[in-house]
Short mmCIF file of C-alpha atoms and ligand atoms in Angstrom, two decimals:
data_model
loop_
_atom_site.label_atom_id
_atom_site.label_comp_id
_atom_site.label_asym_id
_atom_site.label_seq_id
_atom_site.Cartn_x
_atom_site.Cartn_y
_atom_site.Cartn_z
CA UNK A 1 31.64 -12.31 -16.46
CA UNK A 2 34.93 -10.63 -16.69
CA UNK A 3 35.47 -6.92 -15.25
CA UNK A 4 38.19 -4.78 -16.19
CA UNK A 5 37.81 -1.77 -14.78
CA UNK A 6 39.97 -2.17 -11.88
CA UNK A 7 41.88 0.74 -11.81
CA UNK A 8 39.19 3.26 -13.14
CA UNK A 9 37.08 1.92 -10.06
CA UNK A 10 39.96 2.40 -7.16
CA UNK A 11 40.18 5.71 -8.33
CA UNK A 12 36.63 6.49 -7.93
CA UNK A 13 36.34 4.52 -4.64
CA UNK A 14 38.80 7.01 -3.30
CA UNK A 15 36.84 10.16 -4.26
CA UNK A 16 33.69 8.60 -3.31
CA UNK A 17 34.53 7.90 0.56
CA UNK A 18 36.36 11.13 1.33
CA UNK A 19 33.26 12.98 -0.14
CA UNK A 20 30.51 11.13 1.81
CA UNK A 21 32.34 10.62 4.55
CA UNK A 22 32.32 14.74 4.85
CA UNK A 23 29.24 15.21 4.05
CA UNK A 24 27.65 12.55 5.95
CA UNK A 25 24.31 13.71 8.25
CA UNK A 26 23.16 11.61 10.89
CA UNK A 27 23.06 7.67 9.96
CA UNK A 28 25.43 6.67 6.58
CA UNK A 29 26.74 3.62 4.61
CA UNK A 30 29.51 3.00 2.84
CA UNK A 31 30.90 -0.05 0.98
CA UNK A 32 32.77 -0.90 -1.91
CA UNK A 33 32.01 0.02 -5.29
CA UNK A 34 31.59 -3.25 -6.22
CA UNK A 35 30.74 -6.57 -4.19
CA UNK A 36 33.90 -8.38 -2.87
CA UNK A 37 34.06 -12.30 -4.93
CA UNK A 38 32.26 -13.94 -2.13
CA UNK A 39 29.27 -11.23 -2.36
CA UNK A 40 29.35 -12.28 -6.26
CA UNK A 41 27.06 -15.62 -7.33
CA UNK A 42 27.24 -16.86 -10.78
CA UNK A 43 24.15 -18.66 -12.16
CA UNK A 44 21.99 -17.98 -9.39
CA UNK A 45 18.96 -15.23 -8.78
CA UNK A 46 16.88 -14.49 -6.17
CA UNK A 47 13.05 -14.95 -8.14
CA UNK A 48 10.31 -12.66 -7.88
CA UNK A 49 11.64 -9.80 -5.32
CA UNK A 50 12.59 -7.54 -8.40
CA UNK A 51 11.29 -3.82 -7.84
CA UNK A 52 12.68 -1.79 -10.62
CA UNK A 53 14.69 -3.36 -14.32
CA UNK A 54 17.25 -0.96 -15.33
CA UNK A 55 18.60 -1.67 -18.80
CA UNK A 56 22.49 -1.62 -18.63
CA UNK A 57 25.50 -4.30 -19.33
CA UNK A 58 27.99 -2.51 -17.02
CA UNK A 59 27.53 -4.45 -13.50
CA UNK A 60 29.22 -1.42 -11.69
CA UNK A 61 26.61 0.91 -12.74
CA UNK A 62 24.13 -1.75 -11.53
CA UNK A 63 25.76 -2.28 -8.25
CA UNK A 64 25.51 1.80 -8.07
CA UNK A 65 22.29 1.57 -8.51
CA UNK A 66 21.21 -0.77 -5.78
CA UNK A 67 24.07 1.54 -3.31
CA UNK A 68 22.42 4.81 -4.26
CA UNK A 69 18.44 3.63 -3.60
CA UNK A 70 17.80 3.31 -0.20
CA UNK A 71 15.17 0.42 -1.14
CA UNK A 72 17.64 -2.07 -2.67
CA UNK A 73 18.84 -5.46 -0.76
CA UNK A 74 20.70 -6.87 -3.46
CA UNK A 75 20.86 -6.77 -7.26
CA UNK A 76 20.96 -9.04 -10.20
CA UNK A 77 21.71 -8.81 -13.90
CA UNK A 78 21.02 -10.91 -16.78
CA UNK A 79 22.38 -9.58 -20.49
CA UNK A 80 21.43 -5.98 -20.53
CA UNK A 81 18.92 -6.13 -17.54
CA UNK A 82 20.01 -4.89 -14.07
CA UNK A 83 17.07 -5.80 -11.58
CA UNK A 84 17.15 -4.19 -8.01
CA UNK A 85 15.86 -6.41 -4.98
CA UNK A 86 13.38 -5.53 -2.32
CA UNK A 87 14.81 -8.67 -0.53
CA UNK A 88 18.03 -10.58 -0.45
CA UNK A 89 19.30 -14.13 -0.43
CA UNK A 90 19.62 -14.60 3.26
CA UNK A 91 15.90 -13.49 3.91
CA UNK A 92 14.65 -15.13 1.13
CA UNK A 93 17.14 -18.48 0.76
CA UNK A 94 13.87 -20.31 -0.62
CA UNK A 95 13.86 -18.08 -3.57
CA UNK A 96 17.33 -17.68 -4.31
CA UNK A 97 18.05 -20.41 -7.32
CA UNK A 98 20.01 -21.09 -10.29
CA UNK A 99 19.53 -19.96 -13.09
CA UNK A 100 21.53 -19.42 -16.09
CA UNK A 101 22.89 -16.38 -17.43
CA UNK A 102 22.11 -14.48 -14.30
CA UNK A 103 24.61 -13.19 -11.81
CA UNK A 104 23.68 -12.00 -8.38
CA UNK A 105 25.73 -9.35 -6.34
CA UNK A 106 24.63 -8.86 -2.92
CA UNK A 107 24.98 -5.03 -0.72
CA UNK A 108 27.46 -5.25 1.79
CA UNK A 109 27.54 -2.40 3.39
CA UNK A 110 28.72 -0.56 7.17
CA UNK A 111 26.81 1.71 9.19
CA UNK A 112 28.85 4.80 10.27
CA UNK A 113 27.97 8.19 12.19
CA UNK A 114 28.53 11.01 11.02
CA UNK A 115 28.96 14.39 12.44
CA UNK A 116 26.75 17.05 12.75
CA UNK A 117 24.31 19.48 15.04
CA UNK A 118 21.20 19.19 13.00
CA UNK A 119 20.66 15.13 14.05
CA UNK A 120 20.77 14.49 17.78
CA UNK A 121 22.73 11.67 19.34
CA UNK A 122 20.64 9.08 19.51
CA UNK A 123 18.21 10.03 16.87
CA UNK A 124 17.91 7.57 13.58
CA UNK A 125 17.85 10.04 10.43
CA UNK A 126 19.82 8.84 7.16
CA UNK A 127 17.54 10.83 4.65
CA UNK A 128 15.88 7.99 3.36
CA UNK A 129 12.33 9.30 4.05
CA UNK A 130 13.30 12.78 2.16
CA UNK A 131 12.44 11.24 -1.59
CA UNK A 132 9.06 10.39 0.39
CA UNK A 133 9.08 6.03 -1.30
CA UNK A 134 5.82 5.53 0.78
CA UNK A 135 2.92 5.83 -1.82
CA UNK A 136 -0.88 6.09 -1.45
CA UNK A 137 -0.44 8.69 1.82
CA UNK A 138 1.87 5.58 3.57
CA UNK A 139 3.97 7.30 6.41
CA UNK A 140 7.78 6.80 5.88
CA UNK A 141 10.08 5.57 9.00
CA UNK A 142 13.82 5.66 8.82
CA UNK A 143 15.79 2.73 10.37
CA UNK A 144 19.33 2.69 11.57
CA UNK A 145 19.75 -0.48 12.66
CA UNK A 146 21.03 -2.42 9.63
CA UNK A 147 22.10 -1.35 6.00
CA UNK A 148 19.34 -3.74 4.29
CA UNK A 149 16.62 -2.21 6.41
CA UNK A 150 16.87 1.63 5.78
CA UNK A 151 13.20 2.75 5.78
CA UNK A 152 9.36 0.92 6.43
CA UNK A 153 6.61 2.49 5.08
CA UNK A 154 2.89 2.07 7.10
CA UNK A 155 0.08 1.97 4.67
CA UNK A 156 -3.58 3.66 4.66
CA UNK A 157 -6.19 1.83 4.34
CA UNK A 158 -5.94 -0.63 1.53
CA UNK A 159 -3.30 -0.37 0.45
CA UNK A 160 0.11 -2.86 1.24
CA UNK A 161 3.32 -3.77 -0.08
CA UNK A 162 7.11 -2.14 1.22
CA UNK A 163 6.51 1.34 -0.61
CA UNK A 164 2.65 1.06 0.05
CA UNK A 165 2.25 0.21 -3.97
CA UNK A 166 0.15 -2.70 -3.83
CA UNK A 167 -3.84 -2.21 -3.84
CA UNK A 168 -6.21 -5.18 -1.81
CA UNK A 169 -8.87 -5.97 -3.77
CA UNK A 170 -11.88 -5.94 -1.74
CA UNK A 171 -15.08 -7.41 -2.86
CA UNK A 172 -17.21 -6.28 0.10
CA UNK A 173 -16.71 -4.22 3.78
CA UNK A 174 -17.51 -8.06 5.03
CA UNK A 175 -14.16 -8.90 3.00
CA UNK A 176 -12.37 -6.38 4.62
CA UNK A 177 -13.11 -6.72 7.62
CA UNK A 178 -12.07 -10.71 7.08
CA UNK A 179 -9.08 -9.69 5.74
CA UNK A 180 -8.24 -8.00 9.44
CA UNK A 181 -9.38 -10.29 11.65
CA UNK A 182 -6.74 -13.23 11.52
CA UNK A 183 -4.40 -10.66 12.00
CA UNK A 184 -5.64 -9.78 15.17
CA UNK A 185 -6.74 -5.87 14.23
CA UNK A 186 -10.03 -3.80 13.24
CA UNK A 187 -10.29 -2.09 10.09
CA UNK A 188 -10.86 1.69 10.03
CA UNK A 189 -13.83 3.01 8.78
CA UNK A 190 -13.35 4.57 6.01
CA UNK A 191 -13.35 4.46 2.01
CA UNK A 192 -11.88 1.04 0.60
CA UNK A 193 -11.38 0.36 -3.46
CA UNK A 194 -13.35 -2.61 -4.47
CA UNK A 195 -13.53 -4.88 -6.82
CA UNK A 196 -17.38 -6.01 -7.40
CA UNK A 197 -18.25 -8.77 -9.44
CA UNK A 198 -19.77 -7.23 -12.87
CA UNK A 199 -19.13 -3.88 -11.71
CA UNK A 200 -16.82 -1.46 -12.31
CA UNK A 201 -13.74 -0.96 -9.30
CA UNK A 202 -14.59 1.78 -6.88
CA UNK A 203 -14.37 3.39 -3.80
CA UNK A 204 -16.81 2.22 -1.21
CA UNK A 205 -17.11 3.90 2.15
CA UNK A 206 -16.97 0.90 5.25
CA UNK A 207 -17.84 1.16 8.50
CA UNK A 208 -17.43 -1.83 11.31
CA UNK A 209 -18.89 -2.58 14.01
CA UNK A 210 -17.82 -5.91 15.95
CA UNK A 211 -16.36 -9.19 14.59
CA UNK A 212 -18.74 -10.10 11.92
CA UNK A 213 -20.41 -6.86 11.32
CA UNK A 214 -19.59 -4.69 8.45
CA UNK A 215 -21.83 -1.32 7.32
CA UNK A 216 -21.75 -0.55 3.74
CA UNK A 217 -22.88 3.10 2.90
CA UNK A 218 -25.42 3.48 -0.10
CA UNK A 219 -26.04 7.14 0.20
CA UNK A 220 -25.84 10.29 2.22
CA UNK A 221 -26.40 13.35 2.30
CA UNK A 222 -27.26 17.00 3.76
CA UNK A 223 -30.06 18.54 5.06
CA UNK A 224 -29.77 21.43 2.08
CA UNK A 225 -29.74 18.66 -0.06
CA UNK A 226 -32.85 17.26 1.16
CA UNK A 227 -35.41 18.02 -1.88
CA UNK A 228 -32.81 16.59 -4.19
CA UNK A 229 -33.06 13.11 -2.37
CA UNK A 230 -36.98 13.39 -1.33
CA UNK A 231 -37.47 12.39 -4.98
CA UNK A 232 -34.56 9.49 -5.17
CA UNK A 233 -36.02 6.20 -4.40
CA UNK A 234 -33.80 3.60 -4.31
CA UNK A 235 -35.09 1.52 -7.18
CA UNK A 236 -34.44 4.54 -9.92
CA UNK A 237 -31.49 4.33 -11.72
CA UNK A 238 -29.41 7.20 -9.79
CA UNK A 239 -25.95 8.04 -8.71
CA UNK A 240 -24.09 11.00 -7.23
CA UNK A 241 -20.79 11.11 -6.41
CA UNK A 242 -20.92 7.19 -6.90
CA UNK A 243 -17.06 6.86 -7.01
CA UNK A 244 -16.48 9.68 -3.97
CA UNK A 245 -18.36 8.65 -0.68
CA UNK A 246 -18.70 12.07 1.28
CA UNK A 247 -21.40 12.99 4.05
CA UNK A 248 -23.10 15.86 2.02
CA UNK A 249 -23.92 14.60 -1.53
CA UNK A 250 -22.91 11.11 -2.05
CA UNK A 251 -25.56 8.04 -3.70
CA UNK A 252 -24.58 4.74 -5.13
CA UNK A 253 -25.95 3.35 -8.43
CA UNK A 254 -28.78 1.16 -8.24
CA UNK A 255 -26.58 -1.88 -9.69
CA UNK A 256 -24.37 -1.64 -6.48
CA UNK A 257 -27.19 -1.01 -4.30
CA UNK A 258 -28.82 -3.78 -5.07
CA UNK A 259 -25.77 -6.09 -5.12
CA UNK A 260 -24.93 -5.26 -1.87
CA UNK A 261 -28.97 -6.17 -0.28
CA UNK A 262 -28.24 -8.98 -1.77
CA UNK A 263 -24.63 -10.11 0.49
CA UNK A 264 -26.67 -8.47 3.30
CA UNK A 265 -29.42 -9.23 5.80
CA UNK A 266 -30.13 -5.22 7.66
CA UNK A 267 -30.45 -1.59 7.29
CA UNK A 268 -29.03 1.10 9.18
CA UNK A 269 -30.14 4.92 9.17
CA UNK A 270 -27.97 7.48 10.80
CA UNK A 271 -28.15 11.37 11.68
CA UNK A 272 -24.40 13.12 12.30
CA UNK A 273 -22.91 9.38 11.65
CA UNK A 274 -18.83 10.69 11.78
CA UNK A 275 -19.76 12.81 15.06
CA UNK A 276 -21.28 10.38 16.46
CA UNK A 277 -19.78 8.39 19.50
CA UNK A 278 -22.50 5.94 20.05
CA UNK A 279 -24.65 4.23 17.55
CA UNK A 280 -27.32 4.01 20.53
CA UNK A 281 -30.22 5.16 19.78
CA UNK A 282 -29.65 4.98 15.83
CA UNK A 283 -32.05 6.51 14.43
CA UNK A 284 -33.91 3.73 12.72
CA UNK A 285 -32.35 0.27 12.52
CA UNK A 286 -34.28 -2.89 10.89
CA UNK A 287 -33.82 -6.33 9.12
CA UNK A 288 -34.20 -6.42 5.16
CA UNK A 289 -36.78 -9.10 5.09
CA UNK A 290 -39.17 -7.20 7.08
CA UNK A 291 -38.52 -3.64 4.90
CA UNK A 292 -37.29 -4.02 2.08
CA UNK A 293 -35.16 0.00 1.50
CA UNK A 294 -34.53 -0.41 -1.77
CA UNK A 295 -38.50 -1.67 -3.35
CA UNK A 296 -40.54 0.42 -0.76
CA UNK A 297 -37.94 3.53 0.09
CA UNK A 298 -39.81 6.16 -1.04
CA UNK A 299 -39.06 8.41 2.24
CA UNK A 300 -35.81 8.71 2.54
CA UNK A 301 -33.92 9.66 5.62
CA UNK A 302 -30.94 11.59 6.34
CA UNK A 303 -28.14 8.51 5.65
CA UNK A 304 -28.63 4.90 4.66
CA UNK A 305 -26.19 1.99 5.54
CA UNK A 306 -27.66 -1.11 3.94
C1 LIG B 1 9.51 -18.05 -2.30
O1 LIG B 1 9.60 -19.42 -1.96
C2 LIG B 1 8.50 -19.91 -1.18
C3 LIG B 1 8.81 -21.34 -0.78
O2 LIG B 1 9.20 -22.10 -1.88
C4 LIG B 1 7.23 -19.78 -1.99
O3 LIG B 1 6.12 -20.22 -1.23
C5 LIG B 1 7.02 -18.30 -2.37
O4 LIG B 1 5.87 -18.17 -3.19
C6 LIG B 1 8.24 -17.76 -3.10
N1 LIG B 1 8.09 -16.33 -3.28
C7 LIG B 1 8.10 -15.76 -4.48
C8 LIG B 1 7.88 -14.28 -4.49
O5 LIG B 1 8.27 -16.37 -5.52
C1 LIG B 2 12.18 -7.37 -14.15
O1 LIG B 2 12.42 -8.36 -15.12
C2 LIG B 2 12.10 -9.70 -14.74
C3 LIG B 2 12.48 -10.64 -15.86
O2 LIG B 2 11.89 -10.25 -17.06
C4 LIG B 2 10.62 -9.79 -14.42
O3 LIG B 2 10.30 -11.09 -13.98
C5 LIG B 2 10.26 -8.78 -13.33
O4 LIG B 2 8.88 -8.78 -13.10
C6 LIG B 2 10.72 -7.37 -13.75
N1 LIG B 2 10.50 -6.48 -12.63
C7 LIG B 2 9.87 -5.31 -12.75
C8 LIG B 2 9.74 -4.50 -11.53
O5 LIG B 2 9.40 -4.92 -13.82
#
């Protein structure tokens, strides 16, 4: 690939560092315009760490790209394709392979202060949290340590990835609370997207209790809302709020209900469960096989974890 833009780009280079270097708050980069020749590999990419495609032929406004999103490692372009990289080919040296037609540019970048009163000395801010990357409610931490680590993002719940994009698919609370365990922590309790087999995805509300206990919720609801449920036995074909567990109104359908008796071996019925700090006494606690909730619930108490 052959560039000649040299001048055009020295001129621009110029203009670029005297304006960021005045305007620069806190933590800032700078760096060429475009990679140095030993930043530069032909015929090589770094495979399956691509986060965004940008269709352009013009490697400059690629390499601007990857400079101006605080997310980018390195970038690559093949024809009219400019791919930015959530990792680069020192992290990932596995990945990075040839490949015709591609050429990689890595970010080479410096860190550099700049002056101001509104960031404290000693205080990491360089603005990269502002555009808010972290989906799904993730909380947003700036870095300024190194320029190919500028931000993390820490998830909710189920969700993962570097801008918290990336869903787990749960098939049960036992699954999640699997899924935590090797890693040494304890799931939340709280509402977890699912995938069940022959049912739609939805949102199931969890609750754990030690290593190899996990609490499904199946209904709950209010004390105003007590008639309404008198006359829902478990065996009907009924839902509220299936898809929105919530304290006051909130029932899953009988296919779901009846799926998860199935993966499980006990009930659990619970007044005030959130405000609750102890489980002891429950209010009515029992094994499956001896009362079966879902053929013979015809009374139904305040809140059912089967
Ligand atoms: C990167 O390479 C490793 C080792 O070959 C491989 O296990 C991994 O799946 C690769 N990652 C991606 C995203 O392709
Ligand atoms: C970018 O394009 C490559 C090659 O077609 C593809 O493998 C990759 O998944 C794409 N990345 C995104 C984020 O769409």
């Amino acid at each position: 690939m052959k560039f000649q833009y040299a001048v055009p780009i020295i001129a621009i280079l110029h203009i670029f560092f005297v304006g960021c270097h005045s305007y620069c708050i806190g933590t800032c980069y700078s760096g060429r315009l475009f990679p140095e020749t030993q930043d530069i590999f032909h015929g090589k990419h770094l495979k399956g760490y691509s986060y965004n495609n940008i269709t352009t032929n013009d490697p400059v406004k690629c390499y601007h790209h990857c400079v101006q999103d605080c997310r980018c490692k390195a970038c690559q372009m093949k024809d009219a394709r400019c791919e930015l990289l959530d990792e680069d080919k020192t992290f990932k040296a596995d990945n990075f392979t040839a490949e015709s037609g591609y050429v990689y540019f890595d970010l080479k970048q410096t860190l550099y202060q700049g002056k101001s009163d509104i960031v404290q000395p000693g205080v990491c801010y360089n603005g990269c949290c502002r555009s808010q990357p972290c989906r799904n409610g993730g909380t947003c931490v700036e870095h300024c340590i190194s320029p190919k680590k500028k931000f993390s993002c820490t998830c909710t719940l189920n969700y993962h990835g570097i801008v918290c994009d990336k869903t787990h698919v749960f098939t049960s609370c036992l699954d999640v609370l699997r899924y935590h365990t090797p890693k040494g922590s304890h799931p939340k309790n709280g509402k977890y997207y699912m995938h069940l087999p022959g049912l739609r995805n939805r949102l199931v509300f969890c609750a754990f209790e030690s290593k190899n206990r996990a609490w499904t919720l199946v209904e709950s609801y209010s004390i105003s809302k007590i008639d309404i449920y008198r006359a829902m036995v478990f065996h009907q074909f009924i839902a509220r709020n299936h898809n929105n567990p919530n304290w006051n109104d909130h029932r899953q359908g009988t296919h779901f209900i009846n799926y998860i008796r199935s993966k499980s071996t006990m009930f659990r019925v619970t007044c005030d469960f959130p405000r609750r700090s102890s489980l002891v006494p429950d209010y009515l606690f029992g094994y499956l096989r001896d009362y079966d909730i879902i053929d013979h619930g015809d009374a139904n108490p305040v809140s059912q974890n089967a």
